[in-house]
Structure formats: C-alpha cells, structure tokens
Amino acid sequence: MDISFLNVDGITIPEPPPYKIKTVEFTRIPTKDERTKILREARYNLFNVPSEAIYLDLLTDSGTAAMSDLQWSALMRGDEAYASARSFFNFRKAIQEIMGYNYVIPTHQGRAAEFLFFKALELGPGDYALSNQFFDTTHANIVNRGAKAIDLVIEDAYDVQKELPFKGDIDLKKVEQFLSDYPGKVKTIILTITNNSGGGQPVSLDNIQKLGTLAKEYNVPFFLDAARFAENAYFIKTRDPRYADWSIPKIARAMFDAADGVLVSAKKDCLVNIGGFIALNDKELYQKIRRIMVITEGFPTYGGLAGRDLEAMAQGIREVLNEEYLRYRVEQVTLLGQLLDKNGVPVLKPFGGHGIYLDGLAFAPHIPREQWPSQAVTCAIYEQGAIRATEIGSLVFAEKDENGNWIWPKLDFIRLAIPRRVYLLDHIFYIAKNIVELKDNADQIKGLNMTYAPPILKHFNAEFELVE
Ligand SMILES: Cc1ncc(COP(=O)(O)O)c(C=O)c1O
C-alpha cells in the first residue's frame, strides 16, 4: 500500500495489543465497477449493501466485536435450562462484582432494556426524561410512550473543533433549572457514557457524581446508559490526573456507585455479538420489570437470550476491564483520527472512544443540505474503498416542520465506528489512505435526491438516487 503521500509527522503508532489472532475471516475488495453497481442497487443506502461486498465494515461497533477463546469456550458451558440456569447465576455474579448492584435482569439487547425500564417507570404524556444526549433508540422509546426526551449536554459539545477532555458532560445548571421548573415531572435522568450521539465523548467522574447528588436531592432515579462504560473509565484515568493511579475496575465502580442503576447494550463493552441488561438496587422497580418482561423478553433469568450468551457476556465484561486492551483500542481509534486530521480531513475533536466522526458539511461544502451531503460522502467512501461507514446527521436527525420543510440538525457527521479487536493497523492505514484520497477530490462527489423515507428511524430504510 503506497501511503507516501500521507503526512505522518507527529502521529502516534500504538504499542501492540495484549492479544494475538487465532481465527481469521476472509474478506475481499469488490472492483470499482462492482462497487458502483452495488451502490446503485442499494439505492444509496449502505444498510442495503450485502456485507460480502464490504471490505472494512465501520457501520457500527455494536455486536461486531471479535470474541476471545475464553468467550468461545464459555459458550460450551451454557446451561440452557429454561429457568434459574447456572449461566444466569454466573452472569449475575460478574455484574454484581463489577457494578455493585443487587438486581440484574438480562435482555436481548439495549433497546429492550430501555423499553422495559420506561414501561416500569410508567413514563407517559406530560413526563420528561433528561440526559446529556439520548441515543436514538432511547429517545425513540421515550417518545413512543408520549413523554419528552431532553438533551442537556454542555454547549461546547456542539463545537466540532473544541478540544475538551470531557465533552460528554451534562450541563448541571440546566439540569437543576429543569428539575425546579418541572417539579415531579422528570421521571428519570440517564447519562450516556460515553456519549455516542456526540462523538463517543466521555463524561467526567465529577459530572457523574454531582449529577447523582442532584438526582437524589430531587428524588429522581438516575441511571447510566453504560454501553461503553469501560471506555469511559479509561478516559477518566488518562484525562483526569486525579485518577491516573486508579485501576479501571476502581474507576468503573466509582461511576456505578454514583448512580441508581444501569441500562446496558452488552454489544459494545461486554464484547459480545448480542445481549443487554438492566442492573439496579431498587427492589420494587426490579420486581415490576420482572413482571413486565415475561410478556416480551421471556423468563427473568434468560431475558430473550440463550444460556451460552449469558456466559459470553459474563466473560466479556471481565475482559473489557483489561487496561492494556483499552489502551490499544483507544490508541487505534486515535491513530485513525490523527492520520485524517493531519491530512486535511475535517474530523470531530477530541477523538472519541469508539470511532472517528467526519464533519460532512466541511467535507463536501459544494453539496446543499437538501442533497444530503453526509450521506453522499458515506456512499463515496464505499465507492472509493469498499469501506462502509454510517451517516449520523441529517438523515438520522432532520425532521419536517408543519409545512413539510426539513429542519436540519446543527451537526452532520459521518461515523467511522471501529469494531473491537477486529481490525489491524494496516486496515487503519487503508481507511486513512482512501478517505484522504477521496477528500482530495471531494468536489467530484455528487449529491443525492431522497426518493423514499419512512416517518420514523428513516435512515434504516431511506432510498436515494444520484443528482446528475
Ligand atoms: C449509547 C447506546 N445506548 C443504547 C443503544 C442500543 O443498544 P442495542 O443496539 O443493543 O439495542 C446503543 C446502540 O448502539 C448505544 O450506542
């Protein structure tokens, strides 16, 4: 691979990871002609591109991790009894030891945990839920119950270039104001760690603890959306000198101690391909969720999962606390960010934990908002190098006003999510090379006309054609 044109001055090549590879999965790069045809057939929606036609899949870091040999062997220990299986007790023990909560409820993935939680809280019209920034499924689960989801992340989070260590922090003043303006109406506060919608930015331990105190004062249940809790803990260790000597489990425990519980998509930091859970201390709420979940998720000791899935999660949640693993993961993402940044690609800073976010409006300034610039760049990235990224901008967040005109969100990103333990440094250089080459010819990227979009979660099913 010729990368001599890349400026590599001042980049940091990660020290090696604490693992080696035992199994490989073959991939192939389709030809340029094939890629052009596939994109057209997919109606310029990357969700429709068959994964076999993708060389590097950066669509998501969710459910895409490579499991370890210990996790694969844990699968064989799965106890598939319908109720009170041994695997459930192993799983619960791991979570109790790491997080310190008494009650643990498995669910088939994160959004199922959200659904059950909001139902048990009886969230309804006139109610509010507050967050630094809700992830789209959490937002959808709140709105689906007729309640309102309010994002109160610090204002600096919207400044793409501002380098702050904890850009995922919630604005505590705004939270306090909201709580006193709407007494009894805020049914829960959920802090997303790290903040996925805002670029994988971490939340400081101070912010978590102060929010915990505030929530207690107002008697509002305070939960962490802890899908990426270990990456958040690593950032606390490396960005806040007061915790430099603390172990990752100790920092993680301090985060959990400040909250009443967690909603978790295990498909991220539990290093598994499916799964989720709720963990909490409130017995009454726990019993209510147990009653509700039998209708949709199954008996409370398996929650829509097989016993072997519970074993894989129990092992994964222990493995993710390995500091050397976390160091390599964050450094790999940082390397990609540095390579792109130093070569003139507009990127969100500081670099997040699970991926790099490109500023779509700056990447293709010649494409008007009505022609979906970030989606156009996402398609061009695929055509360039068979790399699948995802749009996290207008396509996800734009809504229509009462006159049918689009209201565009402030930020328009293309996310390059890095799956855990899957790709090598060579792959990172391949991604950087292709995106830098594309950026150098960005004025050739064509806009898109939307030909179809469903009213909810339109990005999954939207269809486009090229503006010729
Ligand atoms: C922060 C966050 N919360 C919740 C979810 C939903 O989890 P799942 O995809 O397992 O339903 C995700 C998924 O990407 C997420 O990133």
Tab-separated table of C-alpha atoms and ligand atoms in Angstrom:
chain	number	residue	atom	x	y	z
A	1	MET	CA	0.000	0.000	0.000
A	2	ASP	CA	1.556	3.290	-1.081
A	3	ILE	CA	0.970	5.788	1.716
A	4	SER	CA	3.930	8.013	0.839
A	5	PHE	CA	1.555	10.881	0.086
A	6	LEU	CA	0.214	10.843	3.666
A	7	ASN	CA	1.652	13.285	6.169
A	8	VAL	CA	2.598	11.002	9.072
A	9	ASP	CA	4.595	13.558	11.098
A	10	GLY	CA	3.679	13.544	14.762
A	11	ILE	CA	1.309	10.581	14.678
A	12	THR	CA	1.488	8.017	17.488
A	13	ILE	CA	1.682	4.375	16.435
A	14	PRO	CA	0.094	2.297	19.225
A	15	GLU	CA	2.146	-0.124	21.273
A	16	PRO	CA	0.986	-3.687	20.414
A	17	PRO	CA	-2.233	-5.095	21.886
A	18	PRO	CA	-2.340	-7.729	24.682
A	19	TYR	CA	-3.685	-10.460	22.378
A	20	LYS	CA	-2.871	-12.453	19.247
A	21	ILE	CA	-5.121	-13.839	16.499
A	22	LYS	CA	-6.384	-17.430	16.468
A	23	THR	CA	-9.120	-17.346	13.807
A	24	VAL	CA	-9.366	-15.306	10.627
A	25	GLU	CA	-12.330	-14.406	8.454
A	26	PHE	CA	-11.610	-13.802	4.771
A	27	THR	CA	-12.711	-10.587	3.098
A	28	ARG	CA	-12.384	-9.294	-0.446
A	29	ILE	CA	-12.418	-5.918	-2.103
A	30	PRO	CA	-15.016	-5.774	-4.917
A	31	THR	CA	-13.863	-3.996	-8.084
A	32	LYS	CA	-14.676	-0.325	-8.639
A	33	ASP	CA	-17.321	-1.241	-11.240
A	34	GLU	CA	-18.937	-3.711	-8.846
A	35	ARG	CA	-18.996	-1.091	-6.064
A	36	THR	CA	-20.670	1.490	-8.302
A	37	LYS	CA	-23.330	-1.047	-9.339
A	38	ILE	CA	-23.893	-2.314	-5.784
A	39	LEU	CA	-24.410	1.240	-4.505
A	40	ARG	CA	-26.978	1.949	-7.195
A	41	GLU	CA	-28.797	-1.324	-6.435
A	42	ALA	CA	-28.716	-0.474	-2.709
A	43	ARG	CA	-30.427	2.824	-3.568
A	44	TYR	CA	-27.509	4.653	-1.969
A	45	ASN	CA	-28.363	3.332	1.483
A	46	LEU	CA	-25.397	1.468	2.993
A	47	PHE	CA	-27.699	-0.636	5.187
A	48	ASN	CA	-28.794	-2.350	1.947
A	49	VAL	CA	-25.265	-3.268	0.819
A	50	PRO	CA	-24.621	-7.002	1.362
A	51	SER	CA	-21.839	-7.422	3.921
A	52	GLU	CA	-19.986	-9.717	1.499
A	53	ALA	CA	-19.485	-6.704	-0.748
A	54	ILE	CA	-17.766	-4.781	2.061
A	55	TYR	CA	-14.037	-4.906	2.744
A	56	LEU	CA	-13.962	-2.911	6.000
A	57	ASP	CA	-17.204	-2.592	7.916
A	58	LEU	CA	-17.250	0.536	10.072
A	59	LEU	CA	-21.052	0.762	10.133
A	60	THR	CA	-21.101	0.164	13.887
A	61	ASP	CA	-19.090	-1.002	16.883
A	62	SER	CA	-22.240	-2.713	18.193
A	63	GLY	CA	-22.318	-6.503	18.194
A	64	THR	CA	-19.285	-6.617	15.893
A	65	ALA	CA	-16.526	-7.465	18.414
A	66	ALA	CA	-14.242	-10.472	17.979
A	67	MET	CA	-14.826	-12.789	20.945
A	68	SER	CA	-11.855	-14.305	22.774
A	69	ASP	CA	-11.001	-18.014	23.040
A	70	LEU	CA	-12.253	-17.828	26.629
A	71	GLN	CA	-15.606	-16.487	25.461
A	72	TRP	CA	-15.926	-19.154	22.758
A	73	SER	CA	-15.196	-21.852	25.306
A	74	ALA	CA	-17.652	-20.219	27.745
A	75	LEU	CA	-20.348	-20.802	25.106
A	76	MET	CA	-19.898	-24.540	25.621
A	77	ARG	CA	-20.635	-24.104	29.321
A	78	GLY	CA	-24.013	-22.544	28.546
A	79	ASP	CA	-26.724	-24.047	30.708
A	80	GLU	CA	-29.853	-23.982	28.546
A	81	ALA	CA	-32.355	-24.713	31.321
A	82	TYR	CA	-35.468	-22.579	30.887
A	83	ALA	CA	-35.405	-21.168	34.432
A	84	SER	CA	-32.700	-20.443	37.017
A	85	ALA	CA	-29.919	-21.765	34.792
A	86	ARG	CA	-26.354	-21.897	36.124
A	87	SER	CA	-25.354	-19.450	33.357
A	88	PHE	CA	-27.666	-16.800	34.775
A	89	PHE	CA	-26.013	-17.010	38.193
A	90	ASN	CA	-22.516	-16.739	36.602
A	91	PHE	CA	-23.680	-13.739	34.622
A	92	ARG	CA	-25.286	-12.055	37.637
A	93	LYS	CA	-22.203	-12.669	39.783
A	94	ALA	CA	-19.937	-10.958	37.226
A	95	ILE	CA	-22.185	-7.909	37.079
A	96	GLN	CA	-22.661	-7.728	40.839
A	97	GLU	CA	-18.900	-7.904	41.393
A	98	ILE	CA	-18.060	-5.243	38.806
A	99	MET	CA	-21.002	-2.883	39.176
A	100	GLY	CA	-22.127	-3.478	42.743
A	101	TYR	CA	-25.879	-3.565	42.056
A	102	ASN	CA	-28.075	-6.192	43.742
A	103	TYR	CA	-30.540	-6.991	40.984
A	104	VAL	CA	-29.696	-7.999	37.415
A	105	ILE	CA	-32.135	-8.526	34.542
A	106	PRO	CA	-30.860	-9.864	31.199
A	107	THR	CA	-32.468	-8.549	27.995
A	108	HIS	CA	-31.860	-9.457	24.369
A	109	GLN	CA	-30.200	-6.076	23.687
A	110	GLY	CA	-30.012	-2.478	24.915
A	111	ARG	CA	-33.266	-1.184	23.453
A	112	ALA	CA	-35.218	-3.994	25.141
A	113	ALA	CA	-33.778	-2.837	28.481
A	114	GLU	CA	-34.904	0.711	27.631
A	115	PHE	CA	-38.405	-0.444	26.664
A	116	LEU	CA	-38.895	-2.360	29.944
A	117	PHE	CA	-37.417	0.385	32.095
A	118	PHE	CA	-39.632	3.185	30.738
A	119	LYS	CA	-42.697	0.964	30.927
A	120	ALA	CA	-41.937	0.081	34.556
A	121	LEU	CA	-41.486	3.795	35.345
A	122	GLU	CA	-44.898	4.367	33.716
A	123	LEU	CA	-43.463	7.198	31.632
A	124	GLY	CA	-46.307	8.953	29.810
A	125	PRO	CA	-47.608	12.217	28.323
A	126	GLY	CA	-46.505	15.244	30.351
A	127	ASP	CA	-43.421	13.429	31.700
A	128	TYR	CA	-39.789	14.220	30.939
A	129	ALA	CA	-36.593	12.223	30.848
A	130	LEU	CA	-33.275	14.125	30.916
A	131	SER	CA	-29.890	13.134	29.538
A	132	ASN	CA	-26.583	14.546	28.349
A	133	GLN	CA	-27.659	13.147	24.945
A	134	PHE	CA	-30.029	10.267	24.389
A	135	PHE	CA	-29.029	7.616	21.893
A	136	ASP	CA	-31.634	7.310	19.103
A	137	THR	CA	-33.261	4.089	20.414
A	138	THR	CA	-33.512	5.528	23.946
A	139	HIS	CA	-35.027	8.706	22.520
A	140	ALA	CA	-37.476	6.636	20.431
A	141	ASN	CA	-38.504	4.520	23.456
A	142	ILE	CA	-39.338	7.674	25.452
A	143	VAL	CA	-41.208	9.415	22.644
A	144	ASN	CA	-43.058	6.176	21.908
A	145	ARG	CA	-44.619	6.428	25.397
A	146	GLY	CA	-45.753	10.007	24.761
A	147	ALA	CA	-43.109	11.549	27.049
A	148	LYS	CA	-40.386	14.053	26.138
A	149	ALA	CA	-36.646	13.319	25.905
A	150	ILE	CA	-34.493	16.350	26.728
A	151	ASP	CA	-30.776	16.557	25.858
A	152	LEU	CA	-28.775	18.820	28.171
A	153	VAL	CA	-25.170	18.152	27.146
A	154	ILE	CA	-22.754	21.084	27.705
A	155	GLU	CA	-22.911	23.694	24.929
A	156	ASP	CA	-19.256	23.053	23.953
A	157	ALA	CA	-20.263	19.582	22.759
A	158	TYR	CA	-21.698	21.277	19.663
A	159	ASP	CA	-18.360	22.911	18.786
A	160	VAL	CA	-16.725	20.380	16.438
A	161	GLN	CA	-13.174	21.721	16.892
A	162	LYS	CA	-13.147	22.469	20.634
A	163	GLU	CA	-10.714	20.173	22.460
A	164	LEU	CA	-12.118	19.407	25.904
A	165	PRO	CA	-11.316	16.253	27.902
A	166	PHE	CA	-14.933	15.533	28.893
A	167	LYS	CA	-17.141	16.829	26.107
A	168	GLY	CA	-19.882	14.345	27.091
A	169	ASP	CA	-20.622	16.116	30.410
A	170	ILE	CA	-24.176	17.168	31.154
A	171	ASP	CA	-24.847	20.833	31.973
A	172	LEU	CA	-25.620	20.543	35.716
A	173	LYS	CA	-27.041	24.073	35.937
A	174	LYS	CA	-29.537	23.321	33.186
A	175	VAL	CA	-30.486	20.045	34.903
A	176	GLU	CA	-31.124	21.820	38.220
A	177	GLN	CA	-33.143	24.525	36.480
A	178	PHE	CA	-35.240	21.885	34.704
A	179	LEU	CA	-35.849	19.940	37.905
A	180	SER	CA	-37.058	23.031	39.733
A	181	ASP	CA	-39.128	24.299	36.753
A	182	TYR	CA	-40.955	20.960	36.318
A	183	PRO	CA	-41.396	19.549	39.822
A	184	GLY	CA	-42.477	15.908	39.833
A	185	LYS	CA	-42.436	15.736	36.029
A	186	VAL	CA	-38.906	14.442	35.482
A	187	LYS	CA	-39.237	10.667	35.816
A	188	THR	CA	-35.607	9.730	35.211
A	189	ILE	CA	-32.172	11.086	34.334
A	190	ILE	CA	-29.990	8.939	32.079
A	191	LEU	CA	-26.354	9.754	31.457
A	192	THR	CA	-24.931	8.171	28.291
A	193	ILE	CA	-21.327	7.093	28.905
A	194	THR	CA	-19.587	7.606	26.551
A	195	ASN	CA	-21.870	9.908	24.590
A	196	ASN	CA	-22.409	8.083	21.294
A	197	SER	CA	-24.586	10.734	19.587
A	198	GLY	CA	-21.982	13.388	20.460
A	199	GLY	CA	-18.996	11.517	19.029
A	200	GLY	CA	-18.136	8.960	21.711
A	201	GLN	CA	-17.079	11.718	24.114
A	202	PRO	CA	-16.546	10.723	27.760
A	203	VAL	CA	-18.259	12.016	30.897
A	204	SER	CA	-16.080	13.039	33.865
A	205	LEU	CA	-16.373	11.305	37.232
A	206	ASP	CA	-17.104	14.695	38.863
A	207	ASN	CA	-20.021	15.196	36.496
A	208	ILE	CA	-21.422	11.717	37.191
A	209	GLN	CA	-21.103	12.158	40.973
A	210	LYS	CA	-22.577	15.672	41.054
A	211	LEU	CA	-25.482	14.569	38.913
A	212	GLY	CA	-26.022	11.667	41.322
A	213	THR	CA	-26.226	14.087	44.262
A	214	LEU	CA	-28.641	16.354	42.379
A	215	ALA	CA	-30.879	13.448	41.357
A	216	LYS	CA	-31.033	12.254	44.988
A	217	GLU	CA	-31.960	15.739	46.179
A	218	TYR	CA	-34.914	15.750	43.771
A	219	ASN	CA	-35.679	12.075	44.281
A	220	VAL	CA	-35.350	11.210	40.582
A	221	PRO	CA	-33.996	7.776	39.557
A	222	PHE	CA	-30.563	8.295	37.996
A	223	PHE	CA	-29.352	5.618	35.569
A	224	LEU	CA	-26.283	5.268	33.375
A	225	ASP	CA	-26.624	4.189	29.747
A	226	ALA	CA	-23.424	2.229	30.295
A	227	ALA	CA	-22.897	0.542	26.903
A	228	ARG	CA	-19.319	1.929	26.757
A	229	PHE	CA	-18.587	2.141	30.483
A	230	ALA	CA	-15.042	0.724	30.254
A	231	GLU	CA	-14.001	3.189	27.543
A	232	ASN	CA	-15.422	5.984	29.702
A	233	ALA	CA	-13.433	4.719	32.707
A	234	TYR	CA	-10.250	4.609	30.588
A	235	PHE	CA	-10.741	8.236	29.549
A	236	ILE	CA	-11.230	9.246	33.202
A	237	LYS	CA	-7.952	7.542	34.060
A	238	THR	CA	-5.998	9.105	31.192
A	239	ARG	CA	-7.585	12.566	31.116
A	240	ASP	CA	-8.091	13.380	34.806
A	241	PRO	CA	-4.742	13.295	36.671
A	242	ARG	CA	-6.518	12.657	39.992
A	243	TYR	CA	-7.384	9.157	38.804
A	244	ALA	CA	-4.165	8.303	36.942
A	245	ASP	CA	-3.209	5.773	39.643
A	246	TRP	CA	-6.645	4.197	39.954
A	247	SER	CA	-7.354	0.857	38.313
A	248	ILE	CA	-10.083	0.651	35.647
A	249	PRO	CA	-12.342	-1.500	37.910
A	250	LYS	CA	-11.987	1.056	40.725
A	251	ILE	CA	-12.929	3.973	38.455
A	252	ALA	CA	-15.805	1.988	36.951
A	253	ARG	CA	-17.084	1.179	40.438
A	254	ALA	CA	-16.960	4.851	41.433
A	255	MET	CA	-19.120	5.642	38.373
A	256	PHE	CA	-21.657	2.951	39.260
A	257	ASP	CA	-21.733	3.911	42.958
A	258	ALA	CA	-22.959	7.380	41.976
A	259	ALA	CA	-25.996	6.028	40.073
A	260	ASP	CA	-29.103	4.032	40.974
A	261	GLY	CA	-28.528	1.551	38.178
A	262	VAL	CA	-27.630	0.928	34.557
A	263	LEU	CA	-29.213	0.161	31.199
A	264	VAL	CA	-26.680	-1.707	29.084
A	265	SER	CA	-26.343	-2.776	25.494
A	266	ALA	CA	-23.790	-5.563	26.010
A	267	LYS	CA	-22.951	-5.456	22.290
A	268	LYS	CA	-20.292	-2.830	22.971
A	269	ASP	CA	-18.116	-3.115	26.076
A	270	CYS	CA	-19.258	-6.620	27.067
A	271	LEU	CA	-17.547	-7.761	23.845
A	272	VAL	CA	-20.416	-9.932	22.620
A	273	ASN	CA	-22.491	-10.103	19.455
A	274	ILE	CA	-25.877	-9.959	21.206
A	275	GLY	CA	-27.219	-9.156	24.680
A	276	GLY	CA	-28.064	-6.475	27.191
A	277	PHE	CA	-29.201	-5.985	30.765
A	278	ILE	CA	-30.595	-3.763	33.472
A	279	ALA	CA	-28.914	-3.709	36.892
A	280	LEU	CA	-30.250	-1.767	39.867
A	281	ASN	CA	-30.781	-1.644	43.642
A	282	ASP	CA	-34.453	-0.659	43.809
A	283	LYS	CA	-36.286	-3.876	44.697
A	284	GLU	CA	-39.744	-2.603	43.843
A	285	LEU	CA	-38.706	-1.425	40.382
A	286	TYR	CA	-36.844	-4.698	39.846
A	287	GLN	CA	-39.920	-6.753	40.685
A	288	LYS	CA	-42.053	-4.643	38.389
A	289	ILE	CA	-39.657	-5.147	35.479
A	290	ARG	CA	-39.606	-8.903	36.178
A	291	ARG	CA	-43.378	-8.981	35.911
A	292	ILE	CA	-43.483	-6.984	32.672
A	293	MET	CA	-40.650	-8.764	30.871
A	294	VAL	CA	-42.262	-12.200	30.810
A	295	ILE	CA	-44.586	-10.921	28.081
A	296	THR	CA	-41.847	-9.831	25.655
A	297	GLU	CA	-38.382	-10.972	26.746
A	298	GLY	CA	-39.056	-14.268	28.489
A	299	PHE	CA	-38.400	-15.588	31.975
A	300	PRO	CA	-36.278	-13.156	34.042
A	301	THR	CA	-33.260	-15.475	34.234
A	302	TYR	CA	-32.753	-15.614	30.472
A	303	GLY	CA	-34.355	-12.412	29.104
A	304	GLY	CA	-34.521	-13.354	25.441
A	305	LEU	CA	-31.038	-14.898	25.391
A	306	ALA	CA	-29.571	-18.388	25.401
A	307	GLY	CA	-27.604	-19.590	28.426
A	308	ARG	CA	-24.445	-19.512	26.282
A	309	ASP	CA	-24.990	-15.802	25.530
A	310	LEU	CA	-25.068	-15.104	29.263
A	311	GLU	CA	-21.773	-16.989	29.691
A	312	ALA	CA	-20.140	-14.992	26.875
A	313	MET	CA	-21.267	-11.713	28.487
A	314	ALA	CA	-20.021	-12.799	31.922
A	315	GLN	CA	-16.588	-13.447	30.430
A	316	GLY	CA	-16.590	-10.355	28.168
A	317	ILE	CA	-17.446	-7.893	30.918
A	318	ARG	CA	-14.395	-9.090	32.866
A	319	GLU	CA	-12.089	-8.971	29.823
A	320	VAL	CA	-13.016	-5.415	28.891
A	321	LEU	CA	-11.538	-4.127	32.160
A	322	ASN	CA	-8.037	-5.028	30.927
A	323	GLU	CA	-6.273	-1.673	30.781
A	324	GLU	CA	-3.854	-2.755	28.048
A	325	TYR	CA	-6.778	-3.756	25.839
A	326	LEU	CA	-8.459	-0.386	26.433
A	327	ARG	CA	-5.208	1.465	25.767
A	328	TYR	CA	-4.760	-0.275	22.420
A	329	ARG	CA	-8.377	0.281	21.450
A	330	VAL	CA	-8.312	3.999	22.170
A	331	GLU	CA	-4.869	4.415	20.561
A	332	GLN	CA	-6.046	2.618	17.405
A	333	VAL	CA	-9.000	4.995	17.085
A	334	THR	CA	-6.702	7.949	17.846
A	335	LEU	CA	-4.272	6.859	15.126
A	336	LEU	CA	-7.055	6.985	12.549
A	337	GLY	CA	-8.139	10.402	13.832
A	338	GLN	CA	-4.587	11.776	13.658
A	339	LEU	CA	-3.968	10.452	10.144
A	340	LEU	CA	-7.165	12.039	8.871
A	341	ASP	CA	-6.717	15.295	10.756
A	342	LYS	CA	-3.097	15.801	9.655
A	343	ASN	CA	-4.087	15.233	6.059
A	344	GLY	CA	-6.823	17.840	5.912
A	345	VAL	CA	-9.917	15.705	6.570
A	346	PRO	CA	-12.366	17.605	8.822
A	347	VAL	CA	-12.859	15.498	11.994
A	348	LEU	CA	-14.628	15.960	15.315
A	349	LYS	CA	-12.179	16.631	18.169
A	350	PRO	CA	-11.064	15.352	20.530
A	351	PHE	CA	-11.238	11.854	19.035
A	352	GLY	CA	-13.883	9.695	20.685
A	353	GLY	CA	-13.631	6.216	22.142
A	354	HIS	CA	-15.324	4.029	19.554
A	355	GLY	CA	-14.813	5.804	16.290
A	356	ILE	CA	-13.937	8.892	14.289
A	357	TYR	CA	-16.621	11.310	13.190
A	358	LEU	CA	-16.114	13.268	9.944
A	359	ASP	CA	-17.748	16.660	9.537
A	360	GLY	CA	-19.880	16.049	6.446
A	361	LEU	CA	-20.690	19.714	5.803
A	362	ALA	CA	-16.991	20.644	5.702
A	363	PHE	CA	-16.052	17.519	3.705
A	364	ALA	CA	-18.402	18.323	0.809
A	365	PRO	CA	-19.324	22.027	1.137
A	366	HIS	CA	-20.487	22.131	-2.510
A	367	ILE	CA	-23.446	19.809	-1.730
A	368	PRO	CA	-26.523	21.644	-0.381
A	369	ARG	CA	-28.277	20.256	2.731
A	370	GLU	CA	-31.272	19.265	0.565
A	371	GLN	CA	-28.947	16.827	-1.234
A	372	TRP	CA	-27.856	15.029	1.971
A	373	PRO	CA	-24.111	15.814	1.956
A	374	SER	CA	-23.070	13.376	4.711
A	375	GLN	CA	-24.981	10.510	3.132
A	376	ALA	CA	-23.385	11.407	-0.219
A	377	VAL	CA	-19.915	11.274	1.391
A	378	THR	CA	-20.772	7.958	3.094
A	379	CYS	CA	-21.657	6.494	-0.316
A	380	ALA	CA	-18.497	7.961	-1.869
A	381	ILE	CA	-16.374	6.344	0.885
A	382	TYR	CA	-17.852	2.974	-0.066
A	383	GLU	CA	-17.265	3.577	-3.766
A	384	GLN	CA	-13.696	4.666	-3.046
A	385	GLY	CA	-12.513	1.738	-0.911
A	386	ALA	CA	-15.380	-0.703	-0.164
A	387	ILE	CA	-15.478	0.796	3.343
A	388	ARG	CA	-18.909	1.012	4.991
A	389	ALA	CA	-19.373	3.999	7.296
A	390	THR	CA	-22.664	5.448	8.509
A	391	GLU	CA	-24.329	8.835	8.350
A	392	ILE	CA	-25.128	10.336	11.769
A	393	GLY	CA	-26.534	13.688	10.764
A	394	SER	CA	-29.461	14.966	8.741
A	395	LEU	CA	-30.592	11.519	7.681
A	396	VAL	CA	-30.881	10.435	11.324
A	397	PHE	CA	-31.978	13.683	12.983
A	398	ALA	CA	-33.693	16.018	10.432
A	399	GLU	CA	-37.431	16.399	10.951
A	400	LYS	CA	-40.112	18.091	8.893
A	401	ASP	CA	-41.981	21.171	10.154
A	402	GLU	CA	-45.730	21.592	9.737
A	403	ASN	CA	-45.192	22.956	6.191
A	404	GLY	CA	-43.233	19.901	5.159
A	405	ASN	CA	-39.850	21.700	5.165
A	406	TRP	CA	-36.836	19.967	6.622
A	407	ILE	CA	-35.369	21.293	9.875
A	408	TRP	CA	-31.666	20.464	9.672
A	409	PRO	CA	-29.661	19.476	12.785
A	410	LYS	CA	-26.656	21.610	13.800
A	411	LEU	CA	-24.160	18.821	13.218
A	412	ASP	CA	-23.861	16.478	10.264
A	413	PHE	CA	-21.434	13.606	10.753
A	414	ILE	CA	-20.171	10.502	9.019
A	415	ARG	CA	-19.175	7.962	11.688
A	416	LEU	CA	-16.303	5.534	11.187
A	417	ALA	CA	-17.015	3.120	14.076
A	418	ILE	CA	-14.181	0.729	14.860
A	419	PRO	CA	-15.259	-2.807	15.866
A	420	ARG	CA	-13.439	-4.154	18.937
A	421	ARG	CA	-10.443	-6.479	18.412
A	422	VAL	CA	-11.282	-6.928	14.700
A	423	TYR	CA	-9.022	-4.766	12.541
A	424	LEU	CA	-5.240	-4.371	12.298
A	425	LEU	CA	-3.141	-1.231	11.998
A	426	ASP	CA	-2.766	-1.978	8.262
A	427	HIS	CA	-6.524	-1.623	7.981
A	428	ILE	CA	-6.365	1.741	9.756
A	429	PHE	CA	-3.811	2.963	7.188
A	430	TYR	CA	-6.014	1.644	4.358
A	431	ILE	CA	-9.006	3.603	5.717
A	432	ALA	CA	-6.958	6.788	6.108
A	433	LYS	CA	-5.422	6.496	2.636
A	434	ASN	CA	-8.793	6.048	0.945
A	435	ILE	CA	-10.537	8.838	2.817
A	436	VAL	CA	-7.684	11.275	2.248
A	437	GLU	CA	-7.698	10.438	-1.489
A	438	LEU	CA	-11.450	10.994	-1.549
A	439	LYS	CA	-11.135	14.310	0.295
A	440	ASP	CA	-8.577	15.492	-2.255
A	441	ASN	CA	-11.229	15.004	-4.959
A	442	ALA	CA	-14.256	15.827	-2.838
A	443	ASP	CA	-15.629	18.318	-5.374
A	444	GLN	CA	-16.413	15.307	-7.606
A	445	ILE	CA	-18.836	13.822	-5.029
A	446	LYS	CA	-22.415	14.072	-6.242
A	447	GLY	CA	-25.403	14.976	-4.061
A	448	LEU	CA	-28.414	12.687	-3.541
A	449	ASN	CA	-32.140	13.066	-4.065
A	450	MET	CA	-34.265	11.277	-1.456
A	451	THR	CA	-36.856	9.158	-3.242
A	452	TYR	CA	-38.327	7.426	-0.173
A	453	ALA	CA	-38.188	7.859	3.610
A	454	PRO	CA	-40.358	6.300	6.330
A	455	PRO	CA	-41.529	8.685	9.079
A	456	ILE	CA	-39.610	7.046	11.979
A	457	LEU	CA	-35.935	5.994	12.035
A	458	LYS	CA	-35.743	6.926	8.364
A	459	HIS	CA	-32.029	6.196	7.959
A	460	PHE	CA	-32.583	2.425	8.043
A	461	ASN	CA	-34.922	2.374	5.049
A	462	ALA	CA	-34.419	5.626	3.125
A	463	GLU	CA	-33.756	5.424	-0.624
A	464	PHE	CA	-31.909	7.843	-2.916
A	465	GLU	CA	-30.789	8.493	-6.462
A	466	LEU	CA	-27.709	10.412	-7.633
A	467	VAL	CA	-28.084	14.063	-8.609
A	468	GLU	CA	-26.555	14.010	-12.125
B	1	LIG	C1	-25.375	4.558	23.895
B	1	LIG	C2	-26.270	3.480	23.374
B	1	LIG	N1	-27.379	3.151	24.054
B	1	LIG	C3	-28.228	2.214	23.620
B	1	LIG	C4	-28.001	1.530	22.450
B	1	LIG	C5	-28.997	0.487	21.984
B	1	LIG	O1	-28.485	-0.764	22.137
B	1	LIG	P1	-28.914	-2.019	21.194
B	1	LIG	O2	-28.418	-1.707	19.826
B	1	LIG	O3	-28.224	-3.167	21.847
B	1	LIG	O4	-30.388	-2.143	21.265
B	1	LIG	C6	-26.855	1.824	21.703
B	1	LIG	C7	-26.594	1.100	20.440
B	1	LIG	O5	-25.828	1.462	19.588
B	1	LIG	C8	-25.975	2.841	22.167
B	1	LIG	O6	-24.873	3.184	21.487
